[in-house]
Amino acid sequence: MQIFLARNNVQAGPYNLEQLNIMLASGEVVLDDLMWHEGLEQWQRVGTLTNNQTVYTPAPVNGAEVNDSIINNVTIFPEDNASGKQTDKPVSLDRLYGKPERKDTANNTKVDMTTNRHHTPHHNVSLNKTQLNKAATNQDKVIGDVVLAPIMSRVLATAINGLLYLLAIFPLVMALTKMDIDYSKFQNIQDMNAAYQYSMTLMESLPSSTLMMSQIMVFGLFALQLVFIALRGQSLGKLITGIRVVDQTTHRLPSFTKLIGMRTLLLFIIYNLLFSFTSFLGFVVVAVHYYMASKSPENIGWHDKLAKTLVVKADSSQLTKEPTLK
């Protein structure tokens, strides 16, 4: 069975019954969408055919003839013309959805939705309006209903976050540049305790106002980052570059444990330890992550494997929660 769907004068399909029921369960197809398949005389509301349930069990079709006008134009309403021929009467979107027609929609015109019902597209068209309007170039990788974030966008987001951190510690850096620092104390990796003691001595030599200002700026930045990550799945760098972290399975915001625990706090600790020993090692680990992502079909680096997440182009539909199946 080939099933066609329509929303806002946009037709999608064909789908099979299993695909339809998956999209109904996930909320991608809603009960106010329109549906047609062989055996139906006209486009009908999905909820009418499913008895307002999120699963469709069609009645057996016994040799029903296909009415070509049904699939060739979703705005044909046979009851408008006794002969069943298409007229030039405009049909509003309210009428298309089976709702009372409003005066302000009376001038809407008909739209030819497709010209060949036997054409099967290479990719099923999502009925999410936000997905239909999302700009995806030929170079983008599309997984289901999300567009994977380009590697360079992710690198840029990381660089922006690093720059924001440098700005937060700028007063501290400026104060340190005015001091006579013995950098040889930090070159002996085997004697990290001596390097730590020397760094503490330097901190004690700085003005208390400078230290307080740096602490306020660093903790303020960290708190702001956590708020955006928890609520939107975006650090400030990702927010600026228009990308977001989503769950690999649901393509929605990951759980708090994945997002904050595994992907934020744990990585923060790991990178701080790496950069404390040697900045070179930290940059190597970052480079390995993005190299793995560039070679992965889903742009998954070791960060993503650890937290079971994807980094995608941000879309408002990713912020909605998955519907609970009863």
PDB file of N, CA and C in Angstrom, residues 94-191:
ATOM      1  N   ASP A  94      -7.772  26.423   5.549  1.00  0.00           N
ATOM      2  CA  ASP A  94      -8.742  25.932   6.540  1.00  0.00           C
ATOM      3  C   ASP A  94      -9.619  24.849   5.929  1.00  0.00           C
ATOM      4  N   ARG A  95     -10.019  25.069   4.669  1.00  0.00           N
ATOM      5  CA  ARG A  95     -10.848  24.075   3.975  1.00  0.00           C
ATOM      6  C   ARG A  95     -10.051  22.784   3.771  1.00  0.00           C
ATOM      7  N   LEU A  96      -8.766  22.937   3.444  1.00  0.00           N
ATOM      8  CA  LEU A  96      -7.914  21.772   3.226  1.00  0.00           C
ATOM      9  C   LEU A  96      -7.814  20.922   4.485  1.00  0.00           C
ATOM     10  N   TYR A  97      -7.850  21.582   5.653  1.00  0.00           N
ATOM     11  CA  TYR A  97      -7.774  20.864   6.921  1.00  0.00           C
ATOM     12  C   TYR A  97      -9.148  20.467   7.451  1.00  0.00           C
ATOM     13  N   GLY A  98     -10.212  20.772   6.701  1.00  0.00           N
ATOM     14  CA  GLY A  98     -11.534  20.369   7.132  1.00  0.00           C
ATOM     15  C   GLY A  98     -12.080  21.227   8.251  1.00  0.00           C
ATOM     16  N   LYS A  99     -11.582  22.500   8.365  1.00  0.00           N
ATOM     17  CA  LYS A  99     -12.035  23.393   9.421  1.00  0.00           C
ATOM     18  C   LYS A  99     -12.957  24.455   8.836  1.00  0.00           C
ATOM     19  N   PRO A 100     -13.745  25.149   9.661  1.00  0.00           N
ATOM     20  CA  PRO A 100     -14.602  26.232   9.147  1.00  0.00           C
ATOM     21  C   PRO A 100     -13.759  27.276   8.438  1.00  0.00           C
ATOM     22  N   GLU A 101     -14.197  27.665   7.260  1.00  0.00           N
ATOM     23  CA  GLU A 101     -13.413  28.600   6.455  1.00  0.00           C
ATOM     24  C   GLU A 101     -13.566  30.013   6.973  1.00  0.00           C
ATOM     25  N   ARG A 102     -12.433  30.708   7.128  1.00  0.00           N
ATOM     26  CA  ARG A 102     -12.433  32.084   7.605  1.00  0.00           C
ATOM     27  C   ARG A 102     -12.440  33.044   6.418  1.00  0.00           C
ATOM     28  N   LYS A 103     -12.939  34.264   6.658  1.00  0.00           N
ATOM     29  CA  LYS A 103     -13.033  35.241   5.576  1.00  0.00           C
ATOM     30  C   LYS A 103     -11.667  35.655   5.071  1.00  0.00           C
ATOM     31  N   ASP A 104     -10.671  35.697   5.980  1.00  0.00           N
ATOM     32  CA  ASP A 104      -9.359  36.171   5.556  1.00  0.00           C
ATOM     33  C   ASP A 104      -8.581  35.167   4.741  1.00  0.00           C
ATOM     34  N   THR A 105      -9.141  33.964   4.578  1.00  0.00           N
ATOM     35  CA  THR A 105      -8.455  32.954   3.771  1.00  0.00           C
ATOM     36  C   THR A 105      -9.188  32.700   2.466  1.00  0.00           C
ATOM     37  N   ALA A 106     -10.188  33.507   2.159  1.00  0.00           N
ATOM     38  CA  ALA A 106     -11.024  33.260   0.983  1.00  0.00           C
ATOM     39  C   ALA A 106     -10.272  33.438  -0.321  1.00  0.00           C
ATOM     40  N   ASN A 107      -9.174  34.177  -0.301  1.00  0.00           N
ATOM     41  CA  ASN A 107      -8.432  34.433  -1.535  1.00  0.00           C
ATOM     42  C   ASN A 107      -7.307  33.452  -1.773  1.00  0.00           C
ATOM     43  N   ASN A 108      -7.171  32.425  -0.907  1.00  0.00           N
ATOM     44  CA  ASN A 108      -6.119  31.434  -1.120  1.00  0.00           C
ATOM     45  C   ASN A 108      -6.368  30.675  -2.414  1.00  0.00           C
ATOM     46  N   THR A 109      -5.328  30.346  -3.123  1.00  0.00           N
ATOM     47  CA  THR A 109      -5.465  29.650  -4.399  1.00  0.00           C
ATOM     48  C   THR A 109      -5.048  28.211  -4.270  1.00  0.00           C
ATOM     49  N   LYS A 110      -5.477  27.426  -5.242  1.00  0.00           N
ATOM     50  CA  LYS A 110      -5.143  26.005  -5.251  1.00  0.00           C
ATOM     51  C   LYS A 110      -3.695  25.794  -5.661  1.00  0.00           C
ATOM     52  N   VAL A 111      -3.130  24.733  -5.158  1.00  0.00           N
ATOM     53  CA  VAL A 111      -1.747  24.405  -5.497  1.00  0.00           C
ATOM     54  C   VAL A 111      -1.681  22.973  -5.991  1.00  0.00           C
ATOM     55  N   ASP A 112      -1.095  22.789  -7.144  1.00  0.00           N
ATOM     56  CA  ASP A 112      -0.903  21.439  -7.665  1.00  0.00           C
ATOM     57  C   ASP A 112       0.219  20.787  -6.887  1.00  0.00           C
ATOM     58  N   MET A 113      -0.098  19.734  -6.136  1.00  0.00           N
ATOM     59  CA  MET A 113       0.858  19.167  -5.198  1.00  0.00           C
ATOM     60  C   MET A 113       1.864  18.238  -5.861  1.00  0.00           C
ATOM     61  N   THR A 114       1.473  17.558  -6.902  1.00  0.00           N
ATOM     62  CA  THR A 114       2.390  16.640  -7.582  1.00  0.00           C
ATOM     63  C   THR A 114       1.838  16.339  -8.963  1.00  0.00           C
ATOM     64  N   THR A 115       2.693  15.896  -9.840  1.00  0.00           N
ATOM     65  CA  THR A 115       2.243  15.597 -11.200  1.00  0.00           C
ATOM     66  C   THR A 115       2.407  14.131 -11.564  1.00  0.00           C
ATOM     67  N   ASN A 116       2.945  13.340 -10.679  1.00  0.00           N
ATOM     68  CA  ASN A 116       3.175  11.937 -11.006  1.00  0.00           C
ATOM     69  C   ASN A 116       3.147  11.112  -9.732  1.00  0.00           C
ATOM     70  N   ARG A 117       2.079  10.387  -9.525  1.00  0.00           N
ATOM     71  CA  ARG A 117       1.947   9.632  -8.274  1.00  0.00           C
ATOM     72  C   ARG A 117       2.860   8.432  -8.232  1.00  0.00           C
ATOM     73  N   HIS A 118       3.393   8.011  -9.380  1.00  0.00           N
ATOM     74  CA  HIS A 118       4.256   6.830  -9.401  1.00  0.00           C
ATOM     75  C   HIS A 118       5.706   7.172  -9.131  1.00  0.00           C
ATOM     76  N   HIS A 119       6.027   8.466  -9.035  1.00  0.00           N
ATOM     77  CA  HIS A 119       7.405   8.873  -8.763  1.00  0.00           C
ATOM     78  C   HIS A 119       7.720   8.693  -7.289  1.00  0.00           C
ATOM     79  N   THR A 120       8.756   7.957  -6.993  1.00  0.00           N
ATOM     80  CA  THR A 120       9.197   7.753  -5.618  1.00  0.00           C
ATOM     81  C   THR A 120      10.455   8.559  -5.379  1.00  0.00           C
ATOM     82  N   PRO A 121      10.436   9.549  -4.464  1.00  0.00           N
ATOM     83  CA  PRO A 121      11.617  10.378  -4.227  1.00  0.00           C
ATOM     84  C   PRO A 121      12.725   9.571  -3.607  1.00  0.00           C
ATOM     85  N   HIS A 122      13.970  10.081  -3.735  1.00  0.00           N
ATOM     86  CA  HIS A 122      15.114   9.385  -3.157  1.00  0.00           C
ATOM     87  C   HIS A 122      15.064   9.414  -1.637  1.00  0.00           C
ATOM     88  N   HIS A 123      14.504  10.473  -1.068  1.00  0.00           N
ATOM     89  CA  HIS A 123      14.381  10.588   0.374  1.00  0.00           C
ATOM     90  C   HIS A 123      12.937  10.943   0.705  1.00  0.00           C
ATOM     91  N   ASN A 124      12.355  10.284   1.707  1.00  0.00           N
ATOM     92  CA  ASN A 124      11.021  10.653   2.128  1.00  0.00           C
ATOM     93  C   ASN A 124      11.013  12.091   2.619  1.00  0.00           C
ATOM     94  N   VAL A 125       9.960  12.816   2.276  1.00  0.00           N
ATOM     95  CA  VAL A 125       9.859  14.212   2.670  1.00  0.00           C
ATOM     96  C   VAL A 125       9.252  14.293   4.051  1.00  0.00           C
ATOM     97  N   SER A 126       9.936  14.963   4.985  1.00  0.00           N
ATOM     98  CA  SER A 126       9.407  15.128   6.327  1.00  0.00           C
ATOM     99  C   SER A 126       8.236  16.093   6.291  1.00  0.00           C
ATOM    100  N   LEU A 127       7.210  15.825   7.121  1.00  0.00           N
ATOM    101  CA  LEU A 127       6.066  16.711   7.191  1.00  0.00           C
ATOM    102  C   LEU A 127       6.254  17.815   8.211  1.00  0.00           C
ATOM    103  N   ASN A 128       7.358  17.811   8.963  1.00  0.00           N
ATOM    104  CA  ASN A 128       7.628  18.904   9.888  1.00  0.00           C
ATOM    105  C   ASN A 128       7.896  20.167   9.087  1.00  0.00           C
ATOM    106  N   LYS A 129       7.129  21.228   9.354  1.00  0.00           N
ATOM    107  CA  LYS A 129       7.281  22.459   8.592  1.00  0.00           C
ATOM    108  C   LYS A 129       8.678  23.030   8.745  1.00  0.00           C
ATOM    109  N   THR A 130       9.224  22.907   9.974  1.00  0.00           N
ATOM    110  CA  THR A 130      10.571  23.417  10.194  1.00  0.00           C
ATOM    111  C   THR A 130      11.583  22.634   9.390  1.00  0.00           C
ATOM    112  N   GLN A 131      11.347  21.330   9.243  1.00  0.00           N
ATOM    113  CA  GLN A 131      12.280  20.509   8.477  1.00  0.00           C
ATOM    114  C   GLN A 131      12.204  20.846   6.989  1.00  0.00           C
ATOM    115  N   LEU A 132      10.989  21.120   6.494  1.00  0.00           N
ATOM    116  CA  LEU A 132      10.831  21.440   5.091  1.00  0.00           C
ATOM    117  C   LEU A 132      11.530  22.751   4.750  1.00  0.00           C
ATOM    118  N   ASN A 133      11.564  23.671   5.710  1.00  0.00           N
ATOM    119  CA  ASN A 133      12.161  24.977   5.455  1.00  0.00           C
ATOM    120  C   ASN A 133      13.643  25.015   5.773  1.00  0.00           C
ATOM    121  N   LYS A 134      14.176  23.927   6.324  1.00  0.00           N
ATOM    122  CA  LYS A 134      15.583  23.938   6.727  1.00  0.00           C
ATOM    123  C   LYS A 134      16.482  23.912   5.495  1.00  0.00           C
ATOM    124  N   ALA A 135      17.476  24.774   5.504  1.00  0.00           N
ATOM    125  CA  ALA A 135      18.390  24.848   4.371  1.00  0.00           C
ATOM    126  C   ALA A 135      19.465  23.787   4.512  1.00  0.00           C
ATOM    127  N   ALA A 136      19.453  22.815   3.622  1.00  0.00           N
ATOM    128  CA  ALA A 136      20.471  21.761   3.617  1.00  0.00           C
ATOM    129  C   ALA A 136      21.142  21.763   2.251  1.00  0.00           C
ATOM    130  N   THR A 137      22.439  21.969   2.234  1.00  0.00           N
ATOM    131  CA  THR A 137      23.177  22.004   0.978  1.00  0.00           C
ATOM    132  C   THR A 137      23.522  20.592   0.535  1.00  0.00           C
ATOM    133  N   ASN A 138      24.045  20.484  -0.681  1.00  0.00           N
ATOM    134  CA  ASN A 138      24.422  19.176  -1.205  1.00  0.00           C
ATOM    135  C   ASN A 138      25.553  18.544  -0.408  1.00  0.00           C
ATOM    136  N   GLN A 139      26.352  19.372   0.278  1.00  0.00           N
ATOM    137  CA  GLN A 139      27.467  18.845   1.056  1.00  0.00           C
ATOM    138  C   GLN A 139      27.038  18.371   2.435  1.00  0.00           C
ATOM    139  N   ASP A 140      25.835  18.723   2.875  1.00  0.00           N
ATOM    140  CA  ASP A 140      25.377  18.350   4.214  1.00  0.00           C
ATOM    141  C   ASP A 140      25.022  16.870   4.279  1.00  0.00           C
ATOM    142  N   LYS A 141      25.233  16.294   5.459  1.00  0.00           N
ATOM    143  CA  LYS A 141      24.822  14.918   5.725  1.00  0.00           C
ATOM    144  C   LYS A 141      23.502  14.943   6.480  1.00  0.00           C
ATOM    145  N   VAL A 142      22.508  14.230   5.955  1.00  0.00           N
ATOM    146  CA  VAL A 142      21.188  14.198   6.572  1.00  0.00           C
ATOM    147  C   VAL A 142      20.954  12.828   7.188  1.00  0.00           C
ATOM    148  N   ILE A 143      20.609  12.813   8.474  1.00  0.00           N
ATOM    149  CA  ILE A 143      20.288  11.580   9.182  1.00  0.00           C
ATOM    150  C   ILE A 143      18.858  11.694   9.693  1.00  0.00           C
ATOM    151  N   GLY A 144      17.930  10.963   9.055  1.00  0.00           N
ATOM    152  CA  GLY A 144      16.530  11.043   9.476  1.00  0.00           C
ATOM    153  C   GLY A 144      16.000  12.454   9.285  1.00  0.00           C
ATOM    154  N   ASP A 145      15.588  13.088  10.396  1.00  0.00           N
ATOM    155  CA  ASP A 145      15.010  14.430  10.325  1.00  0.00           C
ATOM    156  C   ASP A 145      15.974  15.506  10.796  1.00  0.00           C
ATOM    157  N   VAL A 146      17.273  15.215  10.840  1.00  0.00           N
ATOM    158  CA  VAL A 146      18.252  16.225  11.254  1.00  0.00           C
ATOM    159  C   VAL A 146      19.356  16.336  10.207  1.00  0.00           C
ATOM    160  N   VAL A 147      19.967  17.528  10.154  1.00  0.00           N
ATOM    161  CA  VAL A 147      21.112  17.786   9.278  1.00  0.00           C
ATOM    162  C   VAL A 147      22.348  17.878  10.158  1.00  0.00           C
ATOM    163  N   LEU A 148      23.323  17.016   9.923  1.00  0.00           N
ATOM    164  CA  LEU A 148      24.523  17.000  10.748  1.00  0.00           C
ATOM    165  C   LEU A 148      25.298  18.298  10.599  1.00  0.00           C
ATOM    166  N   ALA A 149      25.844  18.758  11.711  1.00  0.00           N
ATOM    167  CA  ALA A 149      26.629  19.991  11.693  1.00  0.00           C
ATOM    168  C   ALA A 149      27.946  19.746  10.962  1.00  0.00           C
ATOM    169  N   PRO A 150      28.354  20.636  10.069  1.00  0.00           N
ATOM    170  CA  PRO A 150      29.659  20.500   9.406  1.00  0.00           C
ATOM    171  C   PRO A 150      30.783  20.508  10.436  1.00  0.00           C
ATOM    172  N   ILE A 151      31.841  19.786  10.133  1.00  0.00           N
ATOM    173  CA  ILE A 151      32.975  19.705  11.060  1.00  0.00           C
ATOM    174  C   ILE A 151      33.550  21.090  11.333  1.00  0.00           C
ATOM    175  N   MET A 152      33.647  21.928  10.305  1.00  0.00           N
ATOM    176  CA  MET A 152      34.227  23.253  10.492  1.00  0.00           C
ATOM    177  C   MET A 152      33.361  24.118  11.411  1.00  0.00           C
ATOM    178  N   SER A 153      32.047  23.926  11.387  1.00  0.00           N
ATOM    179  CA  SER A 153      31.176  24.664  12.309  1.00  0.00           C
ATOM    180  C   SER A 153      31.449  24.249  13.747  1.00  0.00           C
ATOM    181  N   ARG A 154      31.715  22.955  13.936  1.00  0.00           N
ATOM    182  CA  ARG A 154      32.016  22.462  15.282  1.00  0.00           C
ATOM    183  C   ARG A 154      33.371  22.984  15.757  1.00  0.00           C
ATOM    184  N   VAL A 155      34.343  23.004  14.849  1.00  0.00           N
ATOM    185  CA  VAL A 155      35.668  23.540  15.209  1.00  0.00           C
ATOM    186  C   VAL A 155      35.551  25.020  15.563  1.00  0.00           C
ATOM    187  N   LEU A 156      34.760  25.750  14.775  1.00  0.00           N
ATOM    188  CA  LEU A 156      34.578  27.174  15.038  1.00  0.00           C
ATOM    189  C   LEU A 156      33.898  27.396  16.387  1.00  0.00           C
ATOM    190  N   ALA A 157      32.908  26.555  16.711  1.00  0.00           N
ATOM    191  CA  ALA A 157      32.220  26.676  18.005  1.00  0.00           C
ATOM    192  C   ALA A 157      33.192  26.451  19.160  1.00  0.00           C
ATOM    193  N   THR A 158      34.078  25.453  19.007  1.00  0.00           N
ATOM    194  CA  THR A 158      35.087  25.184  20.038  1.00  0.00           C
ATOM    195  C   THR A 158      36.039  26.365  20.173  1.00  0.00           C
ATOM    196  N   ALA A 159      36.431  26.940  19.039  1.00  0.00           N
ATOM    197  CA  ALA A 159      37.337  28.089  19.070  1.00  0.00           C
ATOM    198  C   ALA A 159      36.681  29.288  19.750  1.00  0.00           C
ATOM    199  N   ILE A 160      35.386  29.488  19.490  1.00  0.00           N
ATOM    200  CA  ILE A 160      34.670  30.604  20.125  1.00  0.00           C
ATOM    201  C   ILE A 160      34.604  30.405  21.639  1.00  0.00           C
ATOM    202  N   ASN A 161      34.320  29.171  22.068  1.00  0.00           N
ATOM    203  CA  ASN A 161      34.283  28.886  23.504  1.00  0.00           C
ATOM    204  C   ASN A 161      35.653  29.129  24.139  1.00  0.00           C
ATOM    205  N   GLY A 162      36.701  28.733  23.429  1.00  0.00           N
ATOM    206  CA  GLY A 162      38.057  28.976  23.934  1.00  0.00           C
ATOM    207  C   GLY A 162      38.364  30.458  24.033  1.00  0.00           C
ATOM    208  N   LEU A 163      37.921  31.230  23.035  1.00  0.00           N
ATOM    209  CA  LEU A 163      38.148  32.671  23.039  1.00  0.00           C
ATOM    210  C   LEU A 163      37.406  33.331  24.197  1.00  0.00           C
ATOM    211  N   LEU A 164      36.178  32.872  24.458  1.00  0.00           N
ATOM    212  CA  LEU A 164      35.411  33.424  25.576  1.00  0.00           C
ATOM    213  C   LEU A 164      36.107  33.140  26.908  1.00  0.00           C
ATOM    214  N   TYR A 165      36.706  31.948  27.008  1.00  0.00           N
ATOM    215  CA  TYR A 165      37.440  31.610  28.233  1.00  0.00           C
ATOM    216  C   TYR A 165      38.662  32.521  28.390  1.00  0.00           C
ATOM    217  N   LEU A 166      39.365  32.778  27.288  1.00  0.00           N
ATOM    218  CA  LEU A 166      40.533  33.664  27.339  1.00  0.00           C
ATOM    219  C   LEU A 166      40.122  35.077  27.745  1.00  0.00           C
ATOM    220  N   LEU A 167      38.977  35.526  27.250  1.00  0.00           N
ATOM    221  CA  LEU A 167      38.484  36.851  27.638  1.00  0.00           C
ATOM    222  C   LEU A 167      38.154  36.900  29.128  1.00  0.00           C
ATOM    223  N   ALA A 168      37.637  35.772  29.644  1.00  0.00           N
ATOM    224  CA  ALA A 168      37.278  35.722  31.066  1.00  0.00           C
ATOM    225  C   ALA A 168      38.509  35.800  31.964  1.00  0.00           C
ATOM    226  N   ILE A 169      39.622  35.227  31.516  1.00  0.00           N
ATOM    227  CA  ILE A 169      40.841  35.248  32.341  1.00  0.00           C
ATOM    228  C   ILE A 169      41.794  36.358  31.904  1.00  0.00           C
ATOM    229  N   PHE A 170      41.314  37.253  31.044  1.00  0.00           N
ATOM    230  CA  PHE A 170      42.189  38.315  30.527  1.00  0.00           C
ATOM    231  C   PHE A 170      42.819  39.175  31.628  1.00  0.00           C
ATOM    232  N   PRO A 171      42.051  39.590  32.644  1.00  0.00           N
ATOM    233  CA  PRO A 171      42.686  40.376  33.720  1.00  0.00           C
ATOM    234  C   PRO A 171      43.820  39.618  34.401  1.00  0.00           C
ATOM    235  N   LEU A 172      43.638  38.315  34.594  1.00  0.00           N
ATOM    236  CA  LEU A 172      44.665  37.493  35.226  1.00  0.00           C
ATOM    237  C   LEU A 172      45.903  37.394  34.335  1.00  0.00           C
ATOM    238  N   VAL A 173      45.686  37.197  33.033  1.00  0.00           N
ATOM    239  CA  VAL A 173      46.803  37.087  32.091  1.00  0.00           C
ATOM    240  C   VAL A 173      47.592  38.392  32.046  1.00  0.00           C
ATOM    241  N   MET A 174      46.891  39.504  32.019  1.00  0.00           N
ATOM    242  CA  MET A 174      47.564  40.797  31.969  1.00  0.00           C
ATOM    243  C   MET A 174      48.411  41.028  33.218  1.00  0.00           C
ATOM    244  N   ALA A 175      47.881  40.594  34.371  1.00  0.00           N
ATOM    245  CA  ALA A 175      48.635  40.759  35.614  1.00  0.00           C
ATOM    246  C   ALA A 175      49.874  39.875  35.616  1.00  0.00           C
ATOM    247  N   LEU A 176      49.767  38.662  35.065  1.00  0.00           N
ATOM    248  CA  LEU A 176      50.903  37.742  35.035  1.00  0.00           C
ATOM    249  C   LEU A 176      52.000  38.219  34.089  1.00  0.00           C
ATOM    250  N   THR A 177      51.611  38.905  33.009  1.00  0.00           N
ATOM    251  CA  THR A 177      52.623  39.378  32.052  1.00  0.00           C
ATOM    252  C   THR A 177      53.528  40.449  32.671  1.00  0.00           C
ATOM    253  N   LYS A 178      53.047  41.066  33.718  1.00  0.00           N
ATOM    254  CA  LYS A 178      53.843  42.099  34.379  1.00  0.00           C
ATOM    255  C   LYS A 178      54.789  41.522  35.436  1.00  0.00           C
ATOM    256  N   MET A 179      54.724  40.213  35.643  1.00  0.00           N
ATOM    257  CA  MET A 179      55.566  39.564  36.648  1.00  0.00           C
ATOM    258  C   MET A 179      56.742  38.862  35.980  1.00  0.00           C
ATOM    259  N   ASP A 180      57.798  38.684  36.749  1.00  0.00           N
ATOM    260  CA  ASP A 180      58.991  37.969  36.266  1.00  0.00           C
ATOM    261  C   ASP A 180      58.798  36.485  36.562  1.00  0.00           C
ATOM    262  N   ILE A 181      58.325  35.743  35.554  1.00  0.00           N
ATOM    263  CA  ILE A 181      57.968  34.332  35.735  1.00  0.00           C
ATOM    264  C   ILE A 181      59.092  33.434  35.249  1.00  0.00           C
ATOM    265  N   ASP A 182      59.436  32.461  36.063  1.00  0.00           N
ATOM    266  CA  ASP A 182      60.442  31.469  35.704  1.00  0.00           C
ATOM    267  C   ASP A 182      59.741  30.285  35.041  1.00  0.00           C
ATOM    268  N   TYR A 183      59.667  30.302  33.689  1.00  0.00           N
ATOM    269  CA  TYR A 183      58.920  29.275  32.947  1.00  0.00           C
ATOM    270  C   TYR A 183      59.588  27.909  33.023  1.00  0.00           C
ATOM    271  N   SER A 184      60.857  27.851  33.426  1.00  0.00           N
ATOM    272  CA  SER A 184      61.536  26.556  33.547  1.00  0.00           C
ATOM    273  C   SER A 184      60.897  25.694  34.632  1.00  0.00           C
ATOM    274  N   LYS A 185      60.182  26.328  35.554  1.00  0.00           N
ATOM    275  CA  LYS A 185      59.516  25.586  36.619  1.00  0.00           C
ATOM    276  C   LYS A 185      58.417  24.674  36.062  1.00  0.00           C
ATOM    277  N   PHE A 186      57.884  25.035  34.894  1.00  0.00           N
ATOM    278  CA  PHE A 186      56.772  24.269  34.318  1.00  0.00           C
ATOM    279  C   PHE A 186      57.235  23.274  33.256  1.00  0.00           C
ATOM    280  N   GLN A 187      58.511  23.217  32.959  1.00  0.00           N
ATOM    281  CA  GLN A 187      59.011  22.361  31.885  1.00  0.00           C
ATOM    282  C   GLN A 187      59.315  20.942  32.344  1.00  0.00           C
ATOM    283  N   ASN A 188      59.486  20.755  33.624  1.00  0.00           N
ATOM    284  CA  ASN A 188      59.800  19.431  34.159  1.00  0.00           C
ATOM    285  C   ASN A 188      58.491  18.709  34.482  1.00  0.00           C
ATOM    286  N   ILE A 189      58.047  17.880  33.558  1.00  0.00           N
ATOM    287  CA  ILE A 189      56.766  17.185  33.724  1.00  0.00           C
ATOM    288  C   ILE A 189      56.818  16.202  34.889  1.00  0.00           C
ATOM    289  N   GLN A 190      57.992  15.652  35.185  1.00  0.00           N
ATOM    290  CA  GLN A 190      58.107  14.651  36.248  1.00  0.00           C
ATOM    291  C   GLN A 190      57.954  15.279  37.637  1.00  0.00           C
ATOM    292  N   ASP A 191      58.180  16.581  37.743  1.00  0.00           N
ATOM    293  CA  ASP A 191      58.056  17.234  39.040  1.00  0.00           C
ATOM    294  C   ASP A 191      56.885  18.219  38.994  1.00  0.00           C
TER     295      ASP A 191
END
